[in-house]
Amino acid sequence: MSFNENVPKLKPYSRSVSIIGVGATPFVRVLDDPAVDGMNEAELFAYAARDAMKDAGVTGKDVEFFVHGQAGPGWTSNFATPNMHAANWIGMKGKGSYHHSEACATGYVALETAVHAVASGQYDLVLSGCIEMPYSIAHPTRVLTKRRFGTDAMFHEVLCSTMPREYTLFTRGALPFNSESWLDYYISENEISPEDVDGFMTNLSVNCRRAAALNPLSTITSDTYEELAMANGMDSASEYLHSKFNPLIGKYMRASHFEQRCDGAAAVIVCPTEQAYQYTEHPIEVLGVGHSCLEISNPRLEMQATANAYRQMKELTGLTGEDMDLFLTNDFYNQSEMLAAEMCEYLPKGRGWQYVKEGRIAFDGDRPVNTNGGRCQYGHAAGASGLHDLYEAVRQMRGEAGATQVKHPVNRAMLRGFGGSQNVLNIMLEKK
């Protein structure tokens, strides 16, 4: 039996569950921004949680249980049980809670966990939030308001604890070819010319940067690549993206194709769908969550696990990516936008790269992907990013996304989560 055949079929929830509230902080860099300098994990978590409560029209007295997610509490916060540091801030002292960590997939697991708690019938109103401060980490022995820069050296030491050490210890982190392995396979399989590869990779950066520059939550991105080119005496975004400001860091990838680390938090509140109309006119039903885990030794693990998680949801719901109006995905490698969207049949097989070149996956295209700008331009706060994607999906489905609102109704949305060379999830949402 192969590991692909080892993934079980999903069962329907015992009762339908819907999202009634979402909240998110701006993505910031606490050390670099005087407006937020001194903020800590509890404050950011509370900001997002209380934002979600306000969105749902509830308070901490109404919420029965909360879940706390953080990818790296040990190295960014020096916490062993980080949920213990949040209850007082959100009016839930004495109520039950727990913490979980699934690296950069934490934000997607956050939704899955909350939904399970409500679908089981144990609770009717559950909040799930995620916080991450990988850019501005805590000192080991100082108060949490005094931060220090989270260096790449520290980060790669942490990667050795999230991936099997027998495969990764000698590299002090991920195997160096892992970030491009799926892309290289895709290019070879579809016989894409070097010129077309460069074309769609460049367009990925341009599309995402344009969306991020318009997104009020992306405080680390304010200029489009066209504006950056002009400021540096260049004629076009393409010229800028092929200059010294955007060097090659792999066979295909340039600096603009990799995540921008930052600090932030997000939260979601769920309840039974039958009760959801007490809180909102447009509940967002969670149709299910597919989930597959593969560790780093498996070739193209992101590709394989994406296929597994999507297959679970396709079998459970009878829906495909073609039925979706929006796709959001973890793209700390920018090309994952296109690759995951095609694997989940949101884009046609073998033609996703053409959709990118033609601008069709931009927020104003007909098959929008990562309308918030994605991790490479909007920013990446590790465990919190998945719930930022969920926040974006819900806002798009309600028609509340502002300048980057897509040009057609969003009745169904799909999220593909990936993190830590382990958890890959597929989430389908439907507006009621």
Short mmCIF file of C-alpha atoms in Angstrom, two decimals:
data_model
loop_
_atom_site.label_atom_id
_atom_site.label_comp_id
_atom_site.label_asym_id
_atom_site.label_seq_id
_atom_site.Cartn_x
_atom_site.Cartn_y
_atom_site.Cartn_z
CA MET A 1 0.00 0.00 0.00
CA SER A 2 1.35 3.45 -0.94
CA PHE A 3 1.03 6.41 1.38
CA ASN A 4 -1.50 7.93 -1.06
CA GLU A 5 -3.81 4.94 -0.57
CA ASN A 6 -3.39 5.18 3.19
CA VAL A 7 -5.48 8.37 3.52
CA PRO A 8 -8.98 7.65 4.91
CA LYS A 9 -12.26 8.90 3.49
CA LEU A 10 -13.85 11.76 5.40
CA LYS A 11 -17.20 11.38 7.14
CA PRO A 12 -19.81 14.15 7.19
CA TYR A 13 -19.99 16.32 10.30
CA SER A 14 -22.59 15.31 12.87
CA ARG A 15 -24.02 18.81 12.50
CA SER A 16 -23.30 21.64 10.10
CA VAL A 17 -20.86 24.32 11.32
CA SER A 18 -20.52 27.90 10.06
CA ILE A 19 -18.21 30.84 10.51
CA ILE A 20 -19.92 33.86 12.09
CA GLY A 21 -16.96 36.09 12.91
CA VAL A 22 -13.41 36.76 11.74
CA GLY A 23 -10.73 39.15 12.94
CA ALA A 24 -7.14 39.97 12.06
CA THR A 25 -4.40 42.38 13.04
CA PRO A 26 -2.40 44.14 10.37
CA PHE A 27 0.76 42.27 9.45
CA VAL A 28 3.47 44.36 11.09
CA ARG A 29 7.09 44.28 12.14
CA VAL A 30 6.98 45.33 15.74
CA LEU A 31 10.68 46.16 15.95
CA ASP A 32 10.54 48.45 12.91
CA ASP A 33 7.29 50.31 13.55
CA PRO A 34 7.12 52.88 16.37
CA ALA A 35 3.31 52.70 16.29
CA VAL A 36 3.35 49.10 17.56
CA ASP A 37 6.75 48.88 19.27
CA GLY A 38 6.31 47.18 22.63
CA MET A 39 3.31 45.05 21.68
CA ASN A 40 3.46 41.41 22.71
CA GLU A 41 1.78 38.13 21.90
CA ALA A 42 -1.15 38.49 24.30
CA GLU A 43 -2.04 41.92 22.94
CA LEU A 44 -1.91 40.82 19.30
CA PHE A 45 -3.93 37.67 20.02
CA ALA A 46 -6.51 39.73 21.91
CA TYR A 47 -6.69 42.29 19.10
CA ALA A 48 -7.64 39.58 16.59
CA ALA A 49 -9.92 37.67 18.98
CA ARG A 50 -11.87 40.73 20.05
CA ASP A 51 -12.10 41.81 16.40
CA ALA A 52 -13.71 38.43 15.60
CA MET A 53 -16.04 38.76 18.59
CA LYS A 54 -17.12 42.21 17.44
CA ASP A 55 -17.70 40.85 13.93
CA ALA A 56 -19.96 38.12 15.36
CA GLY A 57 -21.67 40.44 17.87
CA VAL A 58 -20.54 38.43 20.91
CA THR A 59 -18.18 38.84 23.87
CA GLY A 60 -15.91 36.57 25.85
CA LYS A 61 -18.86 35.79 28.13
CA ASP A 62 -20.68 34.19 25.18
CA VAL A 63 -17.78 32.15 23.79
CA GLU A 64 -17.62 28.75 25.49
CA PHE A 65 -14.12 27.55 24.59
CA PHE A 66 -11.09 28.91 22.79
CA VAL A 67 -8.19 27.35 20.91
CA HIS A 68 -4.76 28.99 20.74
CA GLY A 69 -2.39 28.35 17.87
CA GLN A 70 1.26 29.36 17.50
CA ALA A 71 3.87 27.71 15.33
CA GLY A 72 6.91 28.48 17.44
CA PRO A 73 6.05 29.52 21.01
CA GLY A 74 9.27 28.06 22.34
CA TRP A 75 11.65 30.15 20.24
CA THR A 76 9.57 33.28 19.54
CA SER A 77 7.93 33.69 22.96
CA ASN A 78 9.59 31.34 25.46
CA PHE A 79 6.15 29.91 26.26
CA ALA A 80 5.38 26.28 27.05
CA THR A 81 1.59 26.76 27.40
CA PRO A 82 0.83 29.98 25.48
CA ASN A 83 -2.96 29.74 25.81
CA MET A 84 -2.51 30.48 29.53
CA HIS A 85 -1.30 33.96 28.60
CA ALA A 86 -4.39 34.96 26.59
CA ALA A 87 -7.61 34.20 28.51
CA ASN A 88 -7.62 37.32 30.69
CA TRP A 89 -7.14 39.53 27.65
CA ILE A 90 -10.30 38.29 25.92
CA GLY A 91 -12.70 37.97 28.84
CA MET A 92 -12.53 34.18 29.09
CA LYS A 93 -10.83 33.62 32.43
CA GLY A 94 -11.72 30.22 33.87
CA LYS A 95 -13.00 28.75 30.60
CA GLY A 96 -11.42 25.84 28.82
CA SER A 97 -8.73 26.25 26.18
CA TYR A 98 -5.71 24.54 24.72
CA HIS A 99 -2.75 25.25 22.49
CA HIS A 100 -1.63 23.58 19.27
CA SER A 101 1.24 23.99 16.82
CA GLU A 102 1.58 22.67 13.27
CA ALA A 103 4.24 25.05 11.96
CA CYS A 104 2.95 27.19 9.07
CA ALA A 105 -0.19 25.03 8.78
CA THR A 106 -1.30 26.07 12.28
CA GLY A 107 -3.84 28.62 11.03
CA TYR A 108 -5.66 26.05 8.90
CA VAL A 109 -5.65 23.44 11.66
CA ALA A 110 -7.06 26.21 13.87
CA LEU A 111 -10.28 26.21 11.85
CA GLU A 112 -10.41 22.41 11.62
CA THR A 113 -10.05 22.11 15.40
CA ALA A 114 -12.77 24.64 16.20
CA VAL A 115 -15.16 23.04 13.73
CA HIS A 116 -14.63 19.62 15.27
CA ALA A 117 -15.46 20.97 18.74
CA VAL A 118 -18.78 22.38 17.50
CA ALA A 119 -19.67 19.55 15.11
CA SER A 120 -19.31 17.07 17.98
CA GLY A 121 -22.01 18.91 19.93
CA GLN A 122 -19.77 19.60 22.91
CA TYR A 123 -19.78 23.36 22.40
CA ASP A 124 -21.96 25.81 20.48
CA LEU A 125 -19.65 28.83 20.29
CA VAL A 126 -15.89 28.36 19.85
CA LEU A 127 -13.14 30.87 19.09
CA SER A 128 -9.90 29.79 17.46
CA GLY A 129 -7.02 32.23 17.12
CA CYS A 130 -3.39 32.21 16.05
CA ILE A 131 -0.52 34.52 16.93
CA GLU A 132 3.04 34.62 15.62
CA MET A 133 5.94 37.01 16.09
CA PRO A 134 8.82 35.41 14.14
CA TYR A 135 10.27 38.76 13.11
CA SER A 136 10.26 40.34 16.59
CA ILE A 137 10.97 37.53 19.04
CA ALA A 138 11.16 37.65 22.83
CA HIS A 139 14.34 37.71 24.89
CA PRO A 140 14.87 34.61 27.07
CA THR A 141 14.97 36.57 30.33
CA ARG A 142 13.36 39.95 29.64
CA VAL A 143 9.76 41.19 29.68
CA LEU A 144 7.74 40.42 26.55
CA THR A 145 7.52 44.05 25.49
CA LYS A 146 11.28 44.07 24.84
CA ARG A 147 11.88 42.23 21.55
CA ARG A 148 14.85 41.23 19.39
CA PHE A 149 15.22 40.39 15.71
CA GLY A 150 14.51 36.77 14.77
CA THR A 151 17.51 35.97 12.60
CA ASP A 152 17.67 33.36 9.84
CA ALA A 153 20.25 31.47 11.87
CA MET A 154 17.76 31.10 14.73
CA PHE A 155 15.00 30.16 12.30
CA HIS A 156 17.01 27.38 10.65
CA GLU A 157 17.85 25.94 14.04
CA VAL A 158 14.09 25.75 14.66
CA LEU A 159 13.51 24.05 11.31
CA CYS A 160 15.68 21.21 12.54
CA SER A 161 13.10 20.59 15.27
CA THR A 162 10.09 20.59 12.93
CA MET A 163 11.56 18.20 10.35
CA PRO A 164 13.02 14.72 10.81
CA ARG A 165 16.61 15.27 11.87
CA GLU A 166 18.00 12.23 10.10
CA TYR A 167 17.25 14.03 6.81
CA THR A 168 17.73 17.69 7.65
CA LEU A 169 20.21 18.20 10.47
CA PHE A 170 23.19 18.45 8.16
CA THR A 171 21.52 21.34 6.26
CA ARG A 172 20.40 23.11 9.47
CA GLY A 173 16.87 23.21 8.04
CA ALA A 174 15.03 22.18 4.90
CA LEU A 175 16.80 20.31 2.14
CA PRO A 176 17.99 23.05 -0.24
CA PHE A 177 16.23 21.67 -3.32
CA ASN A 178 12.86 21.18 -1.63
CA SER A 179 11.49 24.64 -2.42
CA GLU A 180 11.74 24.10 -6.19
CA SER A 181 11.19 20.34 -6.49
CA TRP A 182 7.48 20.54 -7.41
CA LEU A 183 8.07 23.47 -9.75
CA ASP A 184 10.92 21.67 -11.52
CA TYR A 185 8.73 18.58 -11.98
CA TYR A 186 5.85 20.71 -13.33
CA ILE A 187 8.06 22.56 -15.82
CA SER A 188 9.53 19.29 -17.10
CA GLU A 189 6.14 17.56 -17.28
CA ASN A 190 4.58 20.39 -19.29
CA GLU A 191 7.68 21.19 -21.39
CA ILE A 192 7.57 24.90 -20.56
CA SER A 193 10.27 27.03 -22.18
CA PRO A 194 12.72 29.06 -20.07
CA GLU A 195 11.18 32.27 -21.45
CA ASP A 196 7.68 31.21 -20.35
CA VAL A 197 8.94 30.11 -16.94
CA ASP A 198 10.49 33.52 -16.42
CA GLY A 199 7.29 35.15 -17.69
CA PHE A 200 4.89 33.45 -15.33
CA MET A 201 7.24 33.68 -12.35
CA THR A 202 7.58 37.43 -12.95
CA ASN A 203 3.81 37.83 -13.25
CA LEU A 204 3.29 35.98 -9.96
CA SER A 205 5.31 38.66 -8.20
CA VAL A 206 3.62 41.55 -10.02
CA ASN A 207 0.08 40.27 -9.35
CA CYS A 208 0.69 39.60 -5.66
CA ARG A 209 2.51 42.87 -5.08
CA ARG A 210 -0.36 44.84 -6.64
CA ALA A 211 -2.90 43.17 -4.34
CA ALA A 212 -0.73 43.57 -1.22
CA ALA A 213 -0.12 47.27 -1.91
CA LEU A 214 -3.91 47.80 -1.89
CA ASN A 215 -4.51 45.70 1.23
CA PRO A 216 -4.83 47.80 4.41
CA LEU A 217 -3.62 44.88 6.56
CA SER A 218 -0.32 44.63 4.70
CA THR A 219 1.66 47.35 6.42
CA ILE A 220 4.98 45.93 5.22
CA THR A 221 4.06 46.46 1.54
CA SER A 222 2.99 49.86 0.21
CA ASP A 223 4.48 50.20 -3.30
CA THR A 224 3.81 48.20 -6.44
CA TYR A 225 6.77 46.93 -8.46
CA GLU A 226 6.00 49.56 -11.09
CA GLU A 227 6.36 52.26 -8.42
CA LEU A 228 9.57 50.69 -7.10
CA ALA A 229 10.95 50.59 -10.64
CA MET A 230 10.18 54.28 -11.16
CA ALA A 231 11.77 55.21 -7.83
CA ASN A 232 14.97 53.46 -8.91
CA GLY A 233 15.13 54.98 -12.38
CA MET A 234 13.81 51.94 -14.25
CA ASP A 235 11.16 51.73 -16.95
CA SER A 236 9.10 48.74 -15.81
CA ALA A 237 8.31 46.22 -13.12
CA SER A 238 9.97 43.55 -15.25
CA GLU A 239 13.22 45.50 -15.36
CA TYR A 240 13.16 45.92 -11.58
CA LEU A 241 12.40 42.24 -11.01
CA HIS A 242 15.42 41.26 -13.11
CA SER A 243 17.79 43.69 -11.39
CA LYS A 244 20.16 43.47 -8.45
CA PHE A 245 17.20 44.25 -6.18
CA ASN A 246 15.70 40.84 -6.97
CA PRO A 247 18.55 38.31 -7.28
CA LEU A 248 18.17 34.67 -8.22
CA ILE A 249 18.17 32.45 -5.12
CA GLY A 250 17.57 29.15 -6.90
CA LYS A 251 17.16 27.61 -10.32
CA TYR A 252 13.98 29.61 -10.98
CA MET A 253 13.18 31.54 -7.82
CA ARG A 254 14.19 35.11 -7.13
CA ALA A 255 13.99 36.96 -3.81
CA SER A 256 10.45 38.14 -4.61
CA HIS A 257 9.30 34.51 -4.75
CA PHE A 258 9.96 33.85 -1.08
CA GLU A 259 8.04 34.79 2.07
CA GLN A 260 8.34 38.11 3.90
CA ARG A 261 8.49 37.34 7.61
CA CYS A 262 6.39 39.55 9.90
CA ASP A 263 4.28 39.61 13.09
CA GLY A 264 0.51 39.27 13.40
CA ALA A 265 -2.57 37.42 14.59
CA ALA A 266 -6.00 36.35 13.35
CA ALA A 267 -9.08 34.62 14.76
CA VAL A 268 -12.36 32.95 13.78
CA ILE A 269 -15.60 32.14 15.64
CA VAL A 270 -17.78 29.19 14.63
CA CYS A 271 -21.15 27.85 15.74
CA PRO A 272 -23.82 25.42 14.49
CA THR A 273 -25.23 26.64 11.17
CA GLU A 274 -28.78 26.42 12.53
CA GLN A 275 -27.84 29.02 15.15
CA ALA A 276 -25.65 31.15 12.91
CA TYR A 277 -28.44 33.40 11.68
CA GLN A 278 -28.74 34.80 15.21
CA TYR A 279 -25.36 36.44 14.62
CA THR A 280 -25.04 37.13 10.89
CA GLU A 281 -27.11 37.35 7.72
CA HIS A 282 -24.55 35.39 5.74
CA PRO A 283 -23.01 32.44 7.61
CA ILE A 284 -20.07 30.80 5.84
CA GLU A 285 -20.52 27.05 6.13
CA VAL A 286 -17.44 24.87 6.48
CA LEU A 287 -18.16 21.95 4.15
CA GLY A 288 -15.21 19.97 5.46
CA VAL A 289 -11.44 19.82 5.87
CA GLY A 290 -9.22 17.32 4.10
CA HIS A 291 -5.92 16.60 5.82
CA SER A 292 -2.77 14.73 4.81
CA CYS A 293 0.69 14.68 6.43
CA LEU A 294 4.01 13.77 4.83
CA GLU A 295 7.46 14.42 6.22
CA ILE A 296 10.43 15.84 4.36
CA SER A 297 11.93 12.58 3.08
CA ASN A 298 9.01 12.05 0.65
CA PRO A 299 9.79 13.40 -2.83
CA ARG A 300 7.55 16.35 -3.73
CA LEU A 301 5.69 15.93 -0.46
CA GLU A 302 3.76 19.20 -0.96
CA MET A 303 2.40 17.96 -4.29
CA GLN A 304 1.50 14.49 -2.99
CA ALA A 305 -0.18 15.66 0.21
CA THR A 306 -2.09 18.40 -1.64
CA ALA A 307 -3.53 15.74 -3.93
CA ASN A 308 -4.48 13.58 -0.93
CA ALA A 309 -6.25 16.35 1.01
CA TYR A 310 -8.09 17.57 -2.08
CA ARG A 311 -9.21 14.05 -2.96
CA GLN A 312 -10.76 13.70 0.51
CA MET A 313 -12.83 16.85 0.05
CA LYS A 314 -13.79 16.02 -3.52
CA GLU A 315 -15.13 12.62 -2.40
CA LEU A 316 -16.90 14.09 0.64
CA THR A 317 -18.68 16.99 -1.07
CA GLY A 318 -18.91 16.00 -4.72
CA LEU A 319 -17.46 19.42 -5.50
CA THR A 320 -14.27 20.17 -7.40
CA GLY A 321 -11.97 23.14 -7.67
CA GLU A 322 -13.82 24.13 -10.82
CA ASP A 323 -16.90 24.78 -8.63
CA MET A 324 -14.96 27.31 -6.52
CA ASP A 325 -15.01 31.08 -7.05
CA LEU A 326 -11.82 31.84 -5.09
CA PHE A 327 -8.65 29.99 -4.10
CA LEU A 328 -6.28 30.90 -1.27
CA THR A 329 -3.15 28.98 -0.41
CA ASN A 330 0.04 29.03 1.62
CA ASP A 331 2.63 30.28 -0.84
CA PHE A 332 5.82 30.88 1.06
CA TYR A 333 7.18 29.71 -2.28
CA ASN A 334 5.31 32.01 -4.68
CA GLN A 335 4.86 29.32 -7.33
CA SER A 336 2.74 27.30 -4.88
CA GLU A 337 -0.16 29.60 -5.80
CA MET A 338 -0.32 28.22 -9.30
CA LEU A 339 0.82 24.68 -8.54
CA ALA A 340 -1.67 24.08 -5.70
CA ALA A 341 -4.54 25.74 -7.60
CA GLU A 342 -3.94 23.43 -10.54
CA MET A 343 -3.56 20.32 -8.37
CA CYS A 344 -6.92 21.17 -6.76
CA GLU A 345 -8.52 21.57 -10.23
CA TYR A 346 -9.23 25.26 -9.68
CA LEU A 347 -7.05 25.89 -12.74
CA PRO A 348 -7.01 23.49 -15.73
CA LYS A 349 -4.28 20.86 -15.72
CA GLY A 350 -1.12 21.95 -17.49
CA ARG A 351 -2.45 25.46 -18.17
CA GLY A 352 -2.12 27.19 -14.82
CA TRP A 353 1.12 28.89 -15.85
CA GLN A 354 -0.69 30.44 -18.84
CA TYR A 355 -3.41 31.79 -16.55
CA VAL A 356 -0.66 33.45 -14.52
CA LYS A 357 1.01 34.98 -17.58
CA GLU A 358 -2.34 36.36 -18.76
CA GLY A 359 -3.16 37.91 -15.38
CA ARG A 360 -6.19 35.68 -14.89
CA ILE A 361 -5.35 34.70 -11.30
CA ALA A 362 -4.99 38.32 -10.15
CA PHE A 363 -7.72 39.70 -7.86
CA ASP A 364 -9.40 41.30 -10.89
CA GLY A 365 -9.04 38.21 -13.08
CA ASP A 366 -11.62 35.50 -13.73
CA ARG A 367 -9.87 32.85 -11.56
CA PRO A 368 -8.49 34.85 -8.61
CA VAL A 369 -5.87 33.32 -6.31
CA ASN A 370 -4.48 34.85 -3.08
CA THR A 371 -6.35 38.13 -3.36
CA ASN A 372 -4.63 39.37 -0.19
CA GLY A 373 -1.23 39.33 -1.93
CA GLY A 374 0.14 36.08 -0.52
CA ARG A 375 3.03 35.46 1.82
CA CYS A 376 5.70 36.79 -0.51
CA GLN A 377 4.13 40.26 -0.70
CA TYR A 378 1.35 40.55 1.90
CA GLY A 379 3.55 38.94 4.54
CA HIS A 380 3.96 35.72 6.46
CA ALA A 381 3.48 35.38 10.21
CA ALA A 382 3.93 31.59 10.34
CA GLY A 383 1.06 30.08 12.36
CA ALA A 384 -1.18 33.14 11.96
CA SER A 385 -1.10 33.25 8.16
CA GLY A 386 -3.64 30.47 7.58
CA LEU A 387 -6.28 32.36 9.55
CA HIS A 388 -5.36 35.52 7.65
CA ASP A 389 -6.23 33.56 4.50
CA LEU A 390 -9.52 32.54 6.10
CA TYR A 391 -10.19 36.18 7.04
CA GLU A 392 -9.62 37.15 3.41
CA ALA A 393 -11.88 34.38 2.09
CA VAL A 394 -14.75 35.33 4.40
CA ARG A 395 -14.44 39.03 3.56
CA GLN A 396 -14.44 38.23 -0.16
CA MET A 397 -17.50 35.98 0.23
CA ARG A 398 -19.34 38.79 2.03
CA GLY A 399 -18.29 41.36 -0.59
CA GLU A 400 -16.31 43.32 2.02
CA ALA A 401 -12.78 43.11 0.60
CA GLY A 402 -12.61 46.71 -0.60
CA ALA A 403 -10.09 47.62 -3.30
CA THR A 404 -9.21 43.98 -4.04
CA GLN A 405 -12.77 42.64 -4.11
CA VAL A 406 -13.04 40.13 -6.95
CA LYS A 407 -15.25 40.97 -9.91
CA HIS A 408 -17.73 38.12 -9.55
CA PRO A 409 -19.81 36.75 -6.65
CA VAL A 410 -17.86 34.45 -4.34
CA ASN A 411 -20.28 31.77 -3.18
CA ARG A 412 -17.68 29.04 -2.68
CA ALA A 413 -14.03 29.28 -1.73
CA MET A 414 -11.20 26.78 -1.25
CA LEU A 415 -8.16 27.08 0.98
CA ARG A 416 -5.06 24.91 0.67
CA GLY A 417 -2.84 24.93 3.74
CA PHE A 418 0.74 23.70 3.95
CA GLY A 419 3.34 23.99 6.68
CA GLY A 420 6.45 22.61 8.24
CA SER A 421 6.85 19.81 5.70
CA GLN A 422 4.08 18.04 7.50
CA ASN A 423 0.42 19.14 7.45
CA VAL A 424 -1.42 19.83 4.19
CA LEU A 425 -5.10 20.72 4.34
CA ASN A 426 -7.94 21.39 1.90
CA ILE A 427 -10.88 23.48 3.16
CA MET A 428 -14.10 24.16 1.26
CA LEU A 429 -16.40 27.02 2.29
CA GLU A 430 -19.89 27.94 1.08
CA LYS A 431 -21.93 31.08 1.68
CA LYS A 432 -25.38 30.31 3.05
#
